[in-house]
XYZ file of C-alpha atoms in Angstrom:
264
model
C 4.351 10.129 5.234
C 2.381 7.346 6.930
C 3.001 8.309 10.559
C -0.276 10.193 10.894
C -2.437 7.434 9.443
C -4.496 5.187 11.685
C -4.077 1.416 11.768
C -7.306 0.997 9.801
C -6.128 3.426 7.116
C -2.777 1.654 6.892
C -4.508 -1.716 6.651
C -6.732 -0.398 3.868
C -3.715 0.886 1.937
C -1.979 -2.457 2.406
C -5.069 -4.280 1.203
C -5.366 -2.081 -1.870
C -1.717 -2.813 -2.652
C -2.141 -6.573 -2.374
C -5.308 -6.386 -4.472
C -3.392 -4.386 -7.088
C -0.693 -7.070 -7.155
C -3.363 -9.719 -7.708
C -4.740 -7.631 -10.574
C -1.242 -7.177 -12.009
C -0.716 -10.926 -11.990
C -4.128 -11.460 -13.570
C -3.188 -8.950 -16.278
C -0.600 -11.425 -17.547
C -3.528 -13.025 -19.354
C -3.302 -10.192 -21.895
C 0.229 -11.300 -22.790
C 0.181 -15.082 -22.317
C -2.397 -17.738 -23.071
C -0.717 -20.338 -20.894
C 1.983 -20.756 -18.281
C 4.497 -23.546 -18.625
C 3.839 -26.064 -15.826
C 7.411 -25.808 -14.565
C 7.132 -22.019 -14.321
C 3.764 -22.228 -12.577
C 5.147 -24.745 -10.075
C 8.047 -22.384 -9.369
C 5.719 -19.408 -8.868
C 3.403 -21.305 -6.537
C 6.431 -22.632 -4.658
C 7.670 -19.077 -4.117
C 4.228 -18.055 -2.863
C 4.277 -20.990 -0.433
C 7.695 -20.044 0.936
C 6.698 -16.412 1.421
C 3.548 -17.343 3.338
C 5.349 -19.846 5.573
C 8.054 -17.319 6.463
C 5.495 -14.551 6.996
C 3.493 -16.791 9.316
C 6.509 -17.288 11.560
C 8.405 -14.001 11.482
C 5.471 -11.586 11.272
C 2.729 -13.441 13.154
C 3.746 -16.311 15.436
C 6.878 -14.667 16.825
C 5.070 -11.407 17.732
C 2.216 -13.495 19.192
C 4.685 -15.288 21.459
C 6.272 -11.992 22.520
C 2.850 -10.622 23.451
C 2.145 -13.769 25.498
C 5.193 -13.497 27.762
C 3.098 -12.253 30.685
C 0.821 -15.296 30.540
C 1.400 -18.151 32.952
C 1.594 -20.429 29.903
C 2.983 -18.237 27.094
C 2.502 -20.999 24.567
C -1.256 -21.205 25.104
C -2.452 -18.200 23.021
C -0.058 -19.152 20.214
C -1.094 -22.800 20.057
C -4.818 -22.145 20.512
C -4.930 -19.245 18.053
C -2.971 -21.232 15.458
C -5.333 -24.191 15.757
C -8.426 -21.993 15.542
C -7.084 -20.379 12.362
C -6.743 -23.744 10.682
C -10.145 -24.868 11.974
C -11.760 -21.709 10.573
C -10.453 -22.443 7.066
C -11.462 -26.099 7.378
C -15.036 -25.157 8.293
C -15.122 -22.581 5.507
C -14.088 -25.292 3.046
C -17.019 -27.400 4.275
C -19.772 -24.779 4.128
C -18.828 -22.694 1.055
C -19.065 -24.288 -2.411
C -15.774 -23.976 -4.305
C -13.328 -25.899 -6.438
C -9.538 -26.025 -6.548
C -7.600 -25.602 -9.768
C -6.545 -29.250 -10.076
C -9.857 -30.795 -9.033
C -12.823 -31.844 -11.135
C -15.316 -32.209 -8.297
C -16.444 -29.155 -6.279
C -16.109 -29.122 -2.501
C -18.661 -27.964 0.036
C -22.455 -27.970 -0.458
C -23.873 -28.800 -3.909
C -23.931 -25.774 -6.195
C -25.063 -24.895 -9.715
C -22.379 -22.237 -10.094
C -20.005 -22.494 -13.037
C -16.556 -23.970 -12.483
C -14.920 -20.590 -13.155
C -16.980 -18.962 -10.389
C -16.208 -21.783 -7.963
C -12.496 -21.412 -8.714
C -12.584 -17.697 -7.921
C -14.551 -18.430 -4.735
C -11.800 -20.828 -3.619
C -9.045 -18.243 -4.159
C -11.157 -15.528 -2.517
C -11.720 -17.685 0.573
C -8.011 -18.273 0.928
C -7.208 -14.577 0.502
C -9.120 -13.753 3.682
C -6.348 -14.856 6.097
C -3.779 -12.952 4.040
C -5.618 -9.654 4.457
C -6.392 -10.475 8.075
C -2.717 -11.139 8.788
C -1.301 -7.732 7.900
C -4.408 -5.978 9.177
C -3.808 -7.476 12.624
C -0.101 -6.657 12.272
C -0.875 -2.968 11.635
C -3.256 -2.969 14.590
C -0.605 -4.565 16.791
C 2.020 -2.002 15.769
C -0.337 0.877 16.497
C -1.519 -0.560 19.825
C 2.049 -1.056 21.070
C 3.293 2.181 19.513
C 5.822 0.256 17.425
C 7.221 0.935 13.989
C 4.855 -0.082 11.210
C 7.792 -1.385 9.162
C 7.221 -5.029 10.067
C 3.525 -4.863 9.182
C 4.352 -3.043 5.953
C 6.889 -5.742 5.057
C 4.245 -8.384 5.691
C 1.855 -6.601 3.313
C 4.691 -6.350 0.787
C 5.382 -10.073 1.042
C 1.704 -10.941 0.656
C 1.544 -8.654 -2.371
C 4.553 -10.341 -3.970
C 3.010 -13.779 -3.646
C -0.349 -12.485 -4.930
C 1.207 -11.810 -8.319
C 1.653 -15.483 -9.277
C -1.678 -16.337 -7.661
C -3.458 -13.828 -9.902
C -1.784 -15.282 -12.977
C -2.578 -18.815 -11.812
C -6.286 -17.926 -11.806
C -6.713 -15.871 -14.979
C -4.435 -17.687 -17.429
C -6.002 -21.149 -16.939
C -9.427 -19.527 -17.425
C -8.217 -18.085 -20.709
C -6.831 -21.469 -21.736
C -10.265 -22.962 -21.069
C -11.828 -20.609 -23.613
C -12.771 -17.529 -21.604
C -12.053 -14.111 -23.133
C -8.916 -12.307 -21.954
C -10.903 -9.465 -20.382
C -13.308 -11.758 -18.571
C -10.460 -13.969 -17.340
C -8.685 -10.866 -16.035
C -11.808 -9.636 -14.239
C -12.311 -13.014 -12.579
C -8.669 -13.153 -11.522
C -8.501 -9.698 -9.967
C -11.873 -10.187 -8.281
C -10.322 -12.873 -6.095
C -8.241 -10.173 -4.376
C -11.098 -7.796 -3.524
C -11.596 -9.450 -0.158
C -8.099 -8.588 1.100
C -8.705 -4.858 1.833
C -11.909 -5.798 3.665
C -10.210 -8.527 5.708
C -7.279 -6.214 6.465
C -9.544 -3.454 7.805
C -11.436 -5.993 9.906
C -8.157 -7.376 11.296
C -6.860 -3.925 12.232
C -10.140 -2.962 13.883
C -10.231 -6.224 15.824
C -6.668 -5.702 17.048
C -7.500 -2.209 18.310
C -10.910 -2.932 19.806
C -10.072 -6.204 21.551
C -6.393 -5.697 22.335
C -6.140 -8.537 24.914
C -6.859 -10.946 22.067
C -3.934 -9.715 19.961
C -1.705 -12.788 20.460
C -4.652 -15.032 19.632
C -5.468 -12.966 16.531
C -1.881 -13.027 15.258
C -1.626 -16.786 15.766
C -5.081 -17.259 14.213
C -3.952 -15.510 11.028
C -0.806 -17.655 10.963
C -2.790 -20.864 11.348
C -5.166 -19.891 8.566
C -2.262 -19.043 6.241
C -0.440 -22.305 6.925
C -3.681 -24.185 6.281
C -3.895 -22.523 2.848
C -0.279 -23.372 2.065
C -0.589 -27.051 3.008
C -4.118 -27.522 1.645
C -3.707 -25.763 -1.686
C -0.442 -24.099 -2.646
C 2.009 -26.915 -1.960
C -0.099 -29.643 -3.624
C -0.664 -27.442 -6.681
C 3.008 -26.515 -6.876
C 3.943 -30.207 -6.920
C 1.873 -31.006 -10.011
C 3.796 -33.497 -12.163
C 6.938 -32.787 -10.138
C 8.440 -36.021 -11.494
C 8.388 -34.367 -14.925
C 9.451 -30.859 -14.004
C 12.094 -31.501 -11.374
C 12.393 -29.610 -8.117
C 11.192 -26.200 -9.313
C 8.447 -26.021 -6.660
C 10.854 -26.969 -3.872
C 13.455 -24.465 -5.020
C 10.698 -21.853 -5.300
C 9.543 -22.497 -1.734
C 13.109 -22.164 -0.458
C 13.564 -18.940 -2.421
C 10.251 -17.524 -1.208
C 11.141 -18.272 2.419
C 14.533 -16.600 1.968
C 12.989 -13.522 0.341
C 10.442 -13.031 3.124
C 13.036 -13.688 5.825
C 15.327 -11.073 4.295
C 12.529 -8.531 4.006
C 11.360 -9.053 7.572
C 14.793 -9.010 9.219
C 16.473 -6.376 7.056
C 13.529 -4.018 6.639
C 11.094 -4.896 9.435
């Protein structure tokens, strides 16, 4: 069914799927006005585990395999990983945004509403997710490999987008925003993923020698998001709600590992 599609078309389909999962999570605002903190910690923990596992199995490992012909095979992996983290760090510094648990915006001064700044933060951190499976589809096409691994990566990203969508829209509703408006803000944070995925696939095809760097770059950016945002948010009041975030992270890692090994 998908064999005749190009890497860019596959990346676009993957991006539309992950966006749809974000929208589905955001749609929970029509059924719930709040999420219990313990449940939210669990959901964010699962998202963290999925992204960590995806970074290794679907990005860093293929990057290392592609670097075997280098004199120093570790170099593209280490450099690309570091550049991915640096990219997100610089983005945090130059784009005004705010994280869910913070009262003070980051980046340059801005007159934008808190709700807009929150969506900007989630949107920024969705870029490496779309880039990751876009590059993976490009890599599979360039090497004439099965697209299963890239498809599994998109599936994993989509699964973790569900709680992220809910984590955006439901707090907005709790703060007084209408259900429809909260839903629209939540799903809007996922729009960037199809665009980033198409860009990643095109980059992988047009500049194929940079593939190991691109894969490692996406991994570094994803790990930066996990450590900077998801893990801290999942540990909110952990002394009150036990180890739900930790168990969630373990479960998420196991789910993504199973999907990648069994299906990819």
